[in-house]
Amino acid sequence: FTTQSQGDPSGLLNFLAAGIDDTIDGVCDTTSLPLDEVKGKIKAFGIAFAGPTDSVHGVVRDASNFQIKDYPLQENLSRRLRKPVFIENDANLGVLGETWKGVARGHRNVLGIVIGTGIGGGLVIDGQLYRGSTSTAGEIGHIVIDETSEVTCGCRQRGCFEALASRRAIARELHRRKKLNGPSDLRWAENNLGSSELADYVKHQDPDAIQVLQEAIGHWAKAVFSLLNILNPDIIFFGGGFIRQLHDILGDGFLDPVRAEAEKCMNAVYESAGKKVPIVVGELDNPMLSGACLLAIRGRRESSSREDIMRALTAEISAREFDLLQSIYNYSQPTLISKDPGSDFHEDQ
């Protein structure tokens, strides 16, 4: 589903719930299974969210595209769906998905760079998603790569990676150049330059589109040089729908300028045991979906309801022992252990 901008939390919640309901209805239509049976098979939901999230507490921290801040999405959506919900930044889940099922399988230190409307990043370190102290690690779109630039980013800094080299930045620059060259042509309006349109102009060798893309790739290369030196990963992959379209048109060689810049790193950074750090394109059609599935699987294993815990604890105890356990649980204060052997609360018991 195309994500519509939402001006308030209730709008976002309704949008997500409606999308999930429509998907469940689609499963029912495809399988001919009754609705209750399909819902009964669902154990948890994983949500890939486009913005900084606090995955531990399930809070959307700063969703500028939705005008929403510090919203407890996990709690509210879980209440709405009556199932456990787990949320995470979408770029993080894209990296997790590629590490689990995609191009980064078998690697323990992975950097993913997602080129889209903005530029997102995700890190897997020692096999684990790295979130940072406030769950916002990986915002590589806001590293400054040209401090002399006049282009202002949404974060109010000038010369950010995202402001210079995202798909939106490419569209903006192409629009500017075409406007200089002649009368107004609606084909070159920014809102008409999506991923597919930009890729098509590249495919048909539009000289301005080619030049703007080459400049953006130069910015990708500068960013990768710095990130290689900072992180020393096993593999770097580029992801996002725009990247995959470029790869289909231009082949793997369109990242050669990035690899050439990486060659400027010290050997110890870019090469180990005669092997260079792979800089590749992600292979999954929807790595964020795979990452969200893994998030739900892991989250479901790691979190249990009170009923799950009680069921596990009481599986092999007698009715009397259950009554004792329930009595301790129901009493909100610590229970005194008795010295009297006849007491239900004797230390041996």
Tab-separated table of C-alpha atoms in Angstrom:
chain	number	residue	atom	x	y	z
A	1	PHE	CA	0.000	0.000	0.000
A	2	THR	CA	1.155	3.540	-0.692
A	3	THR	CA	1.713	5.179	2.689
A	4	GLN	CA	-0.443	8.258	2.968
A	5	SER	CA	0.771	11.182	5.074
A	6	GLN	CA	-1.145	11.306	8.351
A	7	GLY	CA	-1.559	14.454	10.406
A	8	ASP	CA	-2.440	12.785	13.696
A	9	PRO	CA	-1.911	9.471	15.500
A	10	SER	CA	-5.464	8.247	15.021
A	11	GLY	CA	-5.141	8.669	11.256
A	12	LEU	CA	-1.937	6.649	11.221
A	13	LEU	CA	-3.461	3.951	13.408
A	14	ASN	CA	-6.533	3.688	11.183
A	15	PHE	CA	-4.384	3.548	8.050
A	16	LEU	CA	-2.234	0.703	9.392
A	17	ALA	CA	-5.190	-1.265	10.741
A	18	ALA	CA	-7.076	-0.900	7.457
A	19	GLY	CA	-4.052	-2.099	5.485
A	20	ILE	CA	-3.701	-5.140	7.722
A	21	ASP	CA	-7.424	-5.927	7.514
A	22	ASP	CA	-7.353	-5.683	3.711
A	23	THR	CA	-4.368	-8.041	3.596
A	24	ILE	CA	-6.095	-10.578	5.840
A	25	ASP	CA	-9.195	-10.385	3.628
A	26	GLY	CA	-6.928	-11.071	0.643
A	27	VAL	CA	-5.556	-14.188	2.336
A	28	CYS	CA	-9.122	-15.372	2.963
A	29	ASP	CA	-10.052	-14.819	-0.702
A	30	THR	CA	-6.923	-16.615	-1.933
A	31	THR	CA	-7.156	-19.617	0.381
A	32	SER	CA	-10.939	-19.835	0.876
A	33	LEU	CA	-10.253	-20.150	4.604
A	34	PRO	CA	-12.751	-18.514	6.970
A	35	LEU	CA	-11.738	-15.186	8.523
A	36	ASP	CA	-11.548	-16.518	12.090
A	37	GLU	CA	-9.211	-19.321	11.033
A	38	VAL	CA	-6.833	-16.941	9.250
A	39	LYS	CA	-6.770	-14.553	12.201
A	40	GLY	CA	-6.206	-17.478	14.550
A	41	LYS	CA	-3.044	-18.458	12.652
A	42	ILE	CA	-1.506	-15.016	13.150
A	43	LYS	CA	0.625	-14.918	16.293
A	44	ALA	CA	2.193	-11.462	16.013
A	45	PHE	CA	2.705	-8.466	13.722
A	46	GLY	CA	5.972	-6.826	12.700
A	47	ILE	CA	5.842	-3.195	11.591
A	48	ALA	CA	8.596	-1.545	9.516
A	49	PHE	CA	8.183	2.166	10.233
A	50	ALA	CA	9.618	4.993	8.135
A	51	GLY	CA	11.298	7.014	10.866
A	52	PRO	CA	13.161	6.786	14.172
A	53	THR	CA	11.571	4.315	16.576
A	54	ASP	CA	12.166	3.159	20.122
A	55	SER	CA	11.738	-0.539	19.462
A	56	VAL	CA	12.115	-1.491	23.131
A	57	HIS	CA	9.097	0.561	24.182
A	58	GLY	CA	7.295	0.445	20.847
A	59	VAL	CA	7.270	4.203	20.380
A	60	VAL	CA	7.460	6.186	17.159
A	61	ARG	CA	9.907	8.872	18.171
A	62	ASP	CA	9.914	11.464	15.412
A	63	ALA	CA	7.868	10.719	12.315
A	64	SER	CA	8.305	13.970	10.406
A	65	ASN	CA	6.485	12.562	7.356
A	66	PHE	CA	3.424	12.028	9.544
A	67	GLN	CA	3.612	15.040	11.884
A	68	ILE	CA	3.683	12.585	14.794
A	69	LYS	CA	6.128	12.479	17.706
A	70	ASP	CA	6.639	10.116	20.664
A	71	TYR	CA	3.542	8.074	19.851
A	72	PRO	CA	3.138	4.621	21.499
A	73	LEU	CA	2.249	2.875	18.258
A	74	GLN	CA	3.004	-0.644	19.491
A	75	GLU	CA	0.644	-0.405	22.465
A	76	ASN	CA	-2.212	1.166	20.512
A	77	LEU	CA	-1.949	-1.079	17.471
A	78	SER	CA	-1.648	-4.182	19.660
A	79	ARG	CA	-4.822	-3.172	21.479
A	80	ARG	CA	-6.549	-2.613	18.141
A	81	LEU	CA	-5.421	-5.927	16.619
A	82	ARG	CA	-5.550	-7.939	19.865
A	83	LYS	CA	-2.187	-9.512	19.053
A	84	PRO	CA	1.430	-8.733	19.994
A	85	VAL	CA	2.931	-6.006	17.798
A	86	PHE	CA	6.630	-5.193	17.340
A	87	ILE	CA	7.929	-2.102	15.558
A	88	GLU	CA	11.304	-1.076	14.185
A	89	ASN	CA	12.754	1.473	11.778
A	90	ASP	CA	12.256	0.292	8.202
A	91	ALA	CA	15.895	0.694	7.123
A	92	ASN	CA	16.997	-1.362	10.129
A	93	LEU	CA	14.593	-4.103	9.140
A	94	GLY	CA	15.802	-3.955	5.540
A	95	VAL	CA	19.321	-4.731	6.755
A	96	LEU	CA	17.994	-7.428	9.067
A	97	GLY	CA	16.062	-8.977	6.168
A	98	GLU	CA	19.079	-9.036	3.838
A	99	THR	CA	21.219	-10.499	6.641
A	100	TRP	CA	18.638	-13.195	7.346
A	101	LYS	CA	17.525	-14.186	3.851
A	102	GLY	CA	19.403	-12.061	1.326
A	103	VAL	CA	22.750	-10.892	0.022
A	104	ALA	CA	24.347	-10.545	3.477
A	105	ARG	CA	23.633	-14.109	4.641
A	106	GLY	CA	26.520	-15.502	6.651
A	107	HIS	CA	27.996	-12.069	7.477
A	108	ARG	CA	28.113	-10.793	11.037
A	109	ASN	CA	28.961	-7.130	10.385
A	110	VAL	CA	26.723	-5.547	7.772
A	111	LEU	CA	26.029	-2.001	6.598
A	112	GLY	CA	22.920	-1.379	4.526
A	113	ILE	CA	22.345	1.893	2.656
A	114	VAL	CA	18.773	2.433	1.473
A	115	ILE	CA	18.375	5.039	-1.277
A	116	GLY	CA	14.797	6.238	-1.531
A	117	THR	CA	12.859	9.413	-0.879
A	118	GLY	CA	15.509	9.949	1.782
A	119	ILE	CA	18.569	7.899	2.642
A	120	GLY	CA	18.349	5.385	5.449
A	121	GLY	CA	20.892	3.049	6.926
A	122	GLY	CA	21.048	0.025	9.148
A	123	LEU	CA	23.810	-1.791	10.993
A	124	VAL	CA	24.237	-5.372	12.062
A	125	ILE	CA	27.220	-5.773	14.394
A	126	ASP	CA	28.338	-9.187	15.629
A	127	GLY	CA	25.146	-10.660	14.232
A	128	GLN	CA	22.824	-8.283	16.089
A	129	LEU	CA	20.923	-5.238	14.906
A	130	TYR	CA	22.677	-2.185	16.336
A	131	ARG	CA	20.214	0.425	17.562
A	132	GLY	CA	22.384	2.739	19.651
A	133	SER	CA	21.669	4.236	23.067
A	134	THR	CA	18.372	5.845	22.007
A	135	SER	CA	17.387	3.450	19.193
A	136	THR	CA	18.324	5.924	16.442
A	137	ALA	CA	21.621	4.506	15.171
A	138	GLY	CA	22.070	4.234	11.416
A	139	GLU	CA	20.760	7.663	10.367
A	140	ILE	CA	23.536	7.907	7.798
A	141	GLY	CA	21.473	10.199	5.579
A	142	HIS	CA	22.437	13.041	7.892
A	143	ILE	CA	26.197	12.787	7.744
A	144	VAL	CA	27.534	15.948	6.096
A	145	ILE	CA	29.490	15.191	2.931
A	146	ASP	CA	29.727	18.703	1.466
A	147	GLU	CA	29.806	21.538	3.967
A	148	THR	CA	30.044	24.113	1.146
A	149	SER	CA	26.721	23.004	-0.338
A	150	GLU	CA	23.810	25.442	-0.470
A	151	VAL	CA	21.289	22.596	-0.271
A	152	THR	CA	19.518	22.499	3.091
A	153	CYS	CA	18.354	19.148	4.469
A	154	GLY	CA	15.145	18.522	6.387
A	155	CYS	CA	17.313	18.324	9.524
A	156	ARG	CA	18.306	21.980	8.806
A	157	GLN	CA	21.958	21.154	8.096
A	158	ARG	CA	23.525	21.926	4.738
A	159	GLY	CA	25.221	19.326	2.582
A	160	CYS	CA	23.746	16.199	4.158
A	161	PHE	CA	24.118	12.916	2.290
A	162	GLU	CA	20.330	12.652	1.986
A	163	ALA	CA	19.889	16.217	0.712
A	164	LEU	CA	22.448	15.675	-2.054
A	165	ALA	CA	22.061	12.065	-3.157
A	166	SER	CA	18.628	10.604	-2.362
A	167	ARG	CA	16.111	9.793	-5.079
A	168	ARG	CA	14.269	12.996	-4.145
A	169	ALA	CA	17.506	14.990	-4.405
A	170	ILE	CA	18.164	13.535	-7.868
A	171	ALA	CA	14.651	14.506	-8.968
A	172	ARG	CA	15.053	18.017	-7.581
A	173	GLU	CA	18.368	18.575	-9.376
A	174	LEU	CA	17.081	17.139	-12.660
A	175	HIS	CA	14.046	19.437	-12.446
A	176	ARG	CA	16.330	22.433	-11.858
A	177	ARG	CA	18.499	21.662	-14.887
A	178	LYS	CA	15.595	21.038	-17.213
A	179	LYS	CA	13.951	24.281	-16.118
A	180	LEU	CA	17.120	26.180	-17.048
A	181	ASN	CA	17.180	24.658	-20.512
A	182	GLY	CA	13.807	25.760	-21.793
A	183	PRO	CA	10.094	26.336	-21.281
A	184	SER	CA	8.032	24.532	-18.705
A	185	ASP	CA	7.529	20.830	-19.377
A	186	LEU	CA	5.419	18.914	-16.870
A	187	ARG	CA	7.489	15.762	-17.389
A	188	TRP	CA	10.286	17.432	-15.422
A	189	ALA	CA	8.211	18.635	-12.468
A	190	GLU	CA	9.568	17.141	-9.235
A	191	ASN	CA	6.301	15.441	-8.407
A	192	ASN	CA	6.457	13.647	-11.779
A	193	LEU	CA	9.968	12.296	-11.237
A	194	GLY	CA	9.496	9.140	-9.198
A	195	SER	CA	11.827	6.149	-9.105
A	196	SER	CA	10.380	4.553	-12.248
A	197	GLU	CA	10.488	7.791	-14.246
A	198	LEU	CA	14.079	8.566	-13.262
A	199	ALA	CA	15.156	5.023	-14.089
A	200	ASP	CA	13.399	5.245	-17.458
A	201	TYR	CA	15.197	8.506	-18.363
A	202	VAL	CA	18.483	6.861	-17.437
A	203	LYS	CA	17.571	3.841	-19.556
A	204	HIS	CA	16.920	6.072	-22.564
A	205	GLN	CA	20.205	7.941	-22.037
A	206	ASP	CA	18.791	11.374	-21.232
A	207	PRO	CA	22.060	13.323	-20.803
A	208	ASP	CA	20.865	15.412	-17.850
A	209	ALA	CA	19.482	12.363	-16.036
A	210	ILE	CA	22.753	10.493	-16.615
A	211	GLN	CA	24.853	13.393	-15.339
A	212	VAL	CA	22.724	14.002	-12.236
A	213	LEU	CA	22.823	10.289	-11.393
A	214	GLN	CA	26.607	10.203	-11.804
A	215	GLU	CA	26.959	13.131	-9.422
A	216	ALA	CA	24.717	11.370	-6.880
A	217	ILE	CA	26.780	8.183	-7.176
A	218	GLY	CA	29.858	10.311	-6.479
A	219	HIS	CA	28.233	11.374	-3.211
A	220	TRP	CA	27.404	7.729	-2.414
A	221	ALA	CA	31.086	6.940	-2.941
A	222	LYS	CA	32.288	9.669	-0.558
A	223	ALA	CA	29.856	8.472	2.113
A	224	VAL	CA	30.934	4.842	1.724
A	225	PHE	CA	34.600	5.823	2.074
A	226	SER	CA	33.877	7.414	5.467
A	227	LEU	CA	31.564	4.637	6.620
A	228	LEU	CA	34.097	1.957	5.695
A	229	ASN	CA	36.716	3.645	7.830
A	230	ILE	CA	34.344	4.043	10.765
A	231	LEU	CA	32.659	0.633	10.728
A	232	ASN	CA	34.982	-1.799	8.917
A	233	PRO	CA	32.041	-4.068	7.936
A	234	ASP	CA	32.127	-7.493	6.265
A	235	ILE	CA	29.814	-6.295	3.474
A	236	ILE	CA	27.996	-3.157	2.307
A	237	PHE	CA	24.821	-3.377	0.272
A	238	PHE	CA	22.662	-0.747	-1.387
A	239	GLY	CA	18.913	-1.274	-1.229
A	240	GLY	CA	15.612	0.314	-2.138
A	241	GLY	CA	13.334	0.118	-5.166
A	242	PHE	CA	15.217	2.836	-7.049
A	243	ILE	CA	18.524	0.995	-6.632
A	244	ARG	CA	17.042	-2.249	-7.903
A	245	GLN	CA	15.631	-0.485	-10.961
A	246	LEU	CA	19.027	1.059	-11.733
A	247	HIS	CA	20.658	-2.351	-11.301
A	248	ASP	CA	18.207	-3.919	-13.759
A	249	ILE	CA	19.012	-1.215	-16.340
A	250	LEU	CA	22.730	-0.624	-15.831
A	251	GLY	CA	23.926	-3.873	-14.298
A	252	ASP	CA	26.278	-4.235	-11.351
A	253	GLY	CA	28.780	-1.799	-12.842
A	254	PHE	CA	26.840	1.312	-11.832
A	255	LEU	CA	28.417	0.942	-8.364
A	256	ASP	CA	31.959	0.835	-9.757
A	257	PRO	CA	32.621	4.507	-8.809
A	258	VAL	CA	31.733	3.591	-5.218
A	259	ARG	CA	34.139	0.660	-5.271
A	260	ALA	CA	36.851	2.851	-6.798
A	261	GLU	CA	36.488	5.321	-3.943
A	262	ALA	CA	36.617	2.468	-1.436
A	263	GLU	CA	39.963	1.435	-2.934
A	264	LYS	CA	41.394	4.648	-1.460
A	265	CYS	CA	40.891	3.265	2.055
A	266	MET	CA	43.803	1.660	3.844
A	267	ASN	CA	44.201	-2.010	2.964
A	268	ALA	CA	43.357	-3.021	6.512
A	269	VAL	CA	39.961	-1.317	6.145
A	270	TYR	CA	38.928	-2.450	2.675
A	271	GLU	CA	40.779	-5.723	2.282
A	272	SER	CA	41.304	-8.751	4.506
A	273	ALA	CA	43.117	-11.979	3.631
A	274	GLY	CA	43.187	-10.896	-0.004
A	275	LYS	CA	39.432	-10.280	-0.160
A	276	LYS	CA	37.885	-6.853	-0.583
A	277	VAL	CA	34.729	-5.810	1.231
A	278	PRO	CA	31.842	-6.578	-1.155
A	279	ILE	CA	29.839	-3.491	-2.180
A	280	VAL	CA	26.721	-4.920	-3.773
A	281	VAL	CA	23.008	-4.482	-4.441
A	282	GLY	CA	20.536	-6.198	-2.114
A	283	GLU	CA	18.838	-9.228	-3.628
A	284	LEU	CA	15.458	-9.379	-1.862
A	285	ASP	CA	12.377	-7.888	-3.502
A	286	ASN	CA	11.189	-6.639	-0.124
A	287	PRO	CA	13.902	-6.922	2.551
A	288	MET	CA	11.899	-4.797	4.983
A	289	LEU	CA	9.068	-7.320	4.849
A	290	SER	CA	11.502	-10.143	5.633
A	291	GLY	CA	12.990	-8.075	8.466
A	292	ALA	CA	9.547	-7.323	9.883
A	293	CYS	CA	8.709	-11.047	9.822
A	294	LEU	CA	11.917	-11.865	11.686
A	295	LEU	CA	11.161	-9.080	14.174
A	296	ALA	CA	7.762	-10.613	14.903
A	297	ILE	CA	9.217	-14.129	15.180
A	298	ARG	CA	11.971	-13.047	17.564
A	299	GLY	CA	9.710	-10.753	19.525
A	300	ARG	CA	7.089	-13.441	19.960
A	301	ARG	CA	9.747	-15.787	21.342
A	302	GLU	CA	11.166	-13.174	23.692
A	303	SER	CA	7.934	-11.795	25.107
A	304	SER	CA	5.157	-13.775	26.683
A	305	SER	CA	1.830	-12.819	28.119
A	306	ARG	CA	0.960	-13.459	31.765
A	307	GLU	CA	-1.137	-16.412	30.604
A	308	ASP	CA	1.836	-17.924	28.746
A	309	ILE	CA	4.050	-17.600	31.809
A	310	MET	CA	1.456	-19.087	34.173
A	311	ARG	CA	0.804	-21.954	31.771
A	312	ALA	CA	4.506	-22.799	31.630
A	313	LEU	CA	4.957	-22.543	35.384
A	314	THR	CA	1.945	-24.666	36.206
A	315	ALA	CA	2.347	-27.370	33.571
A	316	GLU	CA	3.745	-29.978	35.989
A	317	ILE	CA	2.619	-28.918	39.463
A	318	SER	CA	-0.239	-30.156	41.605
A	319	ALA	CA	-3.486	-28.300	42.208
A	320	ARG	CA	-2.352	-27.457	45.770
A	321	GLU	CA	0.955	-26.119	44.513
A	322	PHE	CA	-0.936	-24.066	41.964
A	323	ASP	CA	-3.137	-22.591	44.710
A	324	LEU	CA	-0.001	-21.703	46.663
A	325	LEU	CA	1.585	-20.030	43.649
A	326	GLN	CA	-1.615	-18.149	42.874
A	327	SER	CA	-1.857	-16.936	46.474
A	328	ILE	CA	1.677	-15.536	46.357
A	329	TYR	CA	0.960	-13.900	42.994
A	330	ASN	CA	-2.290	-12.274	44.135
A	331	TYR	CA	-0.706	-10.783	47.270
A	332	SER	CA	0.931	-7.581	46.105
A	333	GLN	CA	3.455	-7.507	48.972
A	334	PRO	CA	6.390	-9.895	49.587
A	335	THR	CA	5.277	-13.145	51.229
A	336	LEU	CA	7.017	-14.100	54.471
A	337	ILE	CA	8.648	-17.539	54.422
A	338	SER	CA	7.484	-19.489	57.491
A	339	LYS	CA	9.663	-21.451	59.966
A	340	ASP	CA	6.679	-23.652	60.839
A	341	PRO	CA	6.845	-27.020	58.973
A	342	GLY	CA	3.024	-27.183	58.958
A	343	SER	CA	2.669	-23.926	57.081
A	344	ASP	CA	1.917	-23.800	53.378
A	345	PHE	CA	4.624	-21.167	53.211
A	346	HIS	CA	7.359	-23.180	54.947
A	347	GLU	CA	10.799	-22.719	53.380
A	348	ASP	CA	10.936	-26.323	52.127
A	349	GLN	CA	7.592	-25.897	50.383
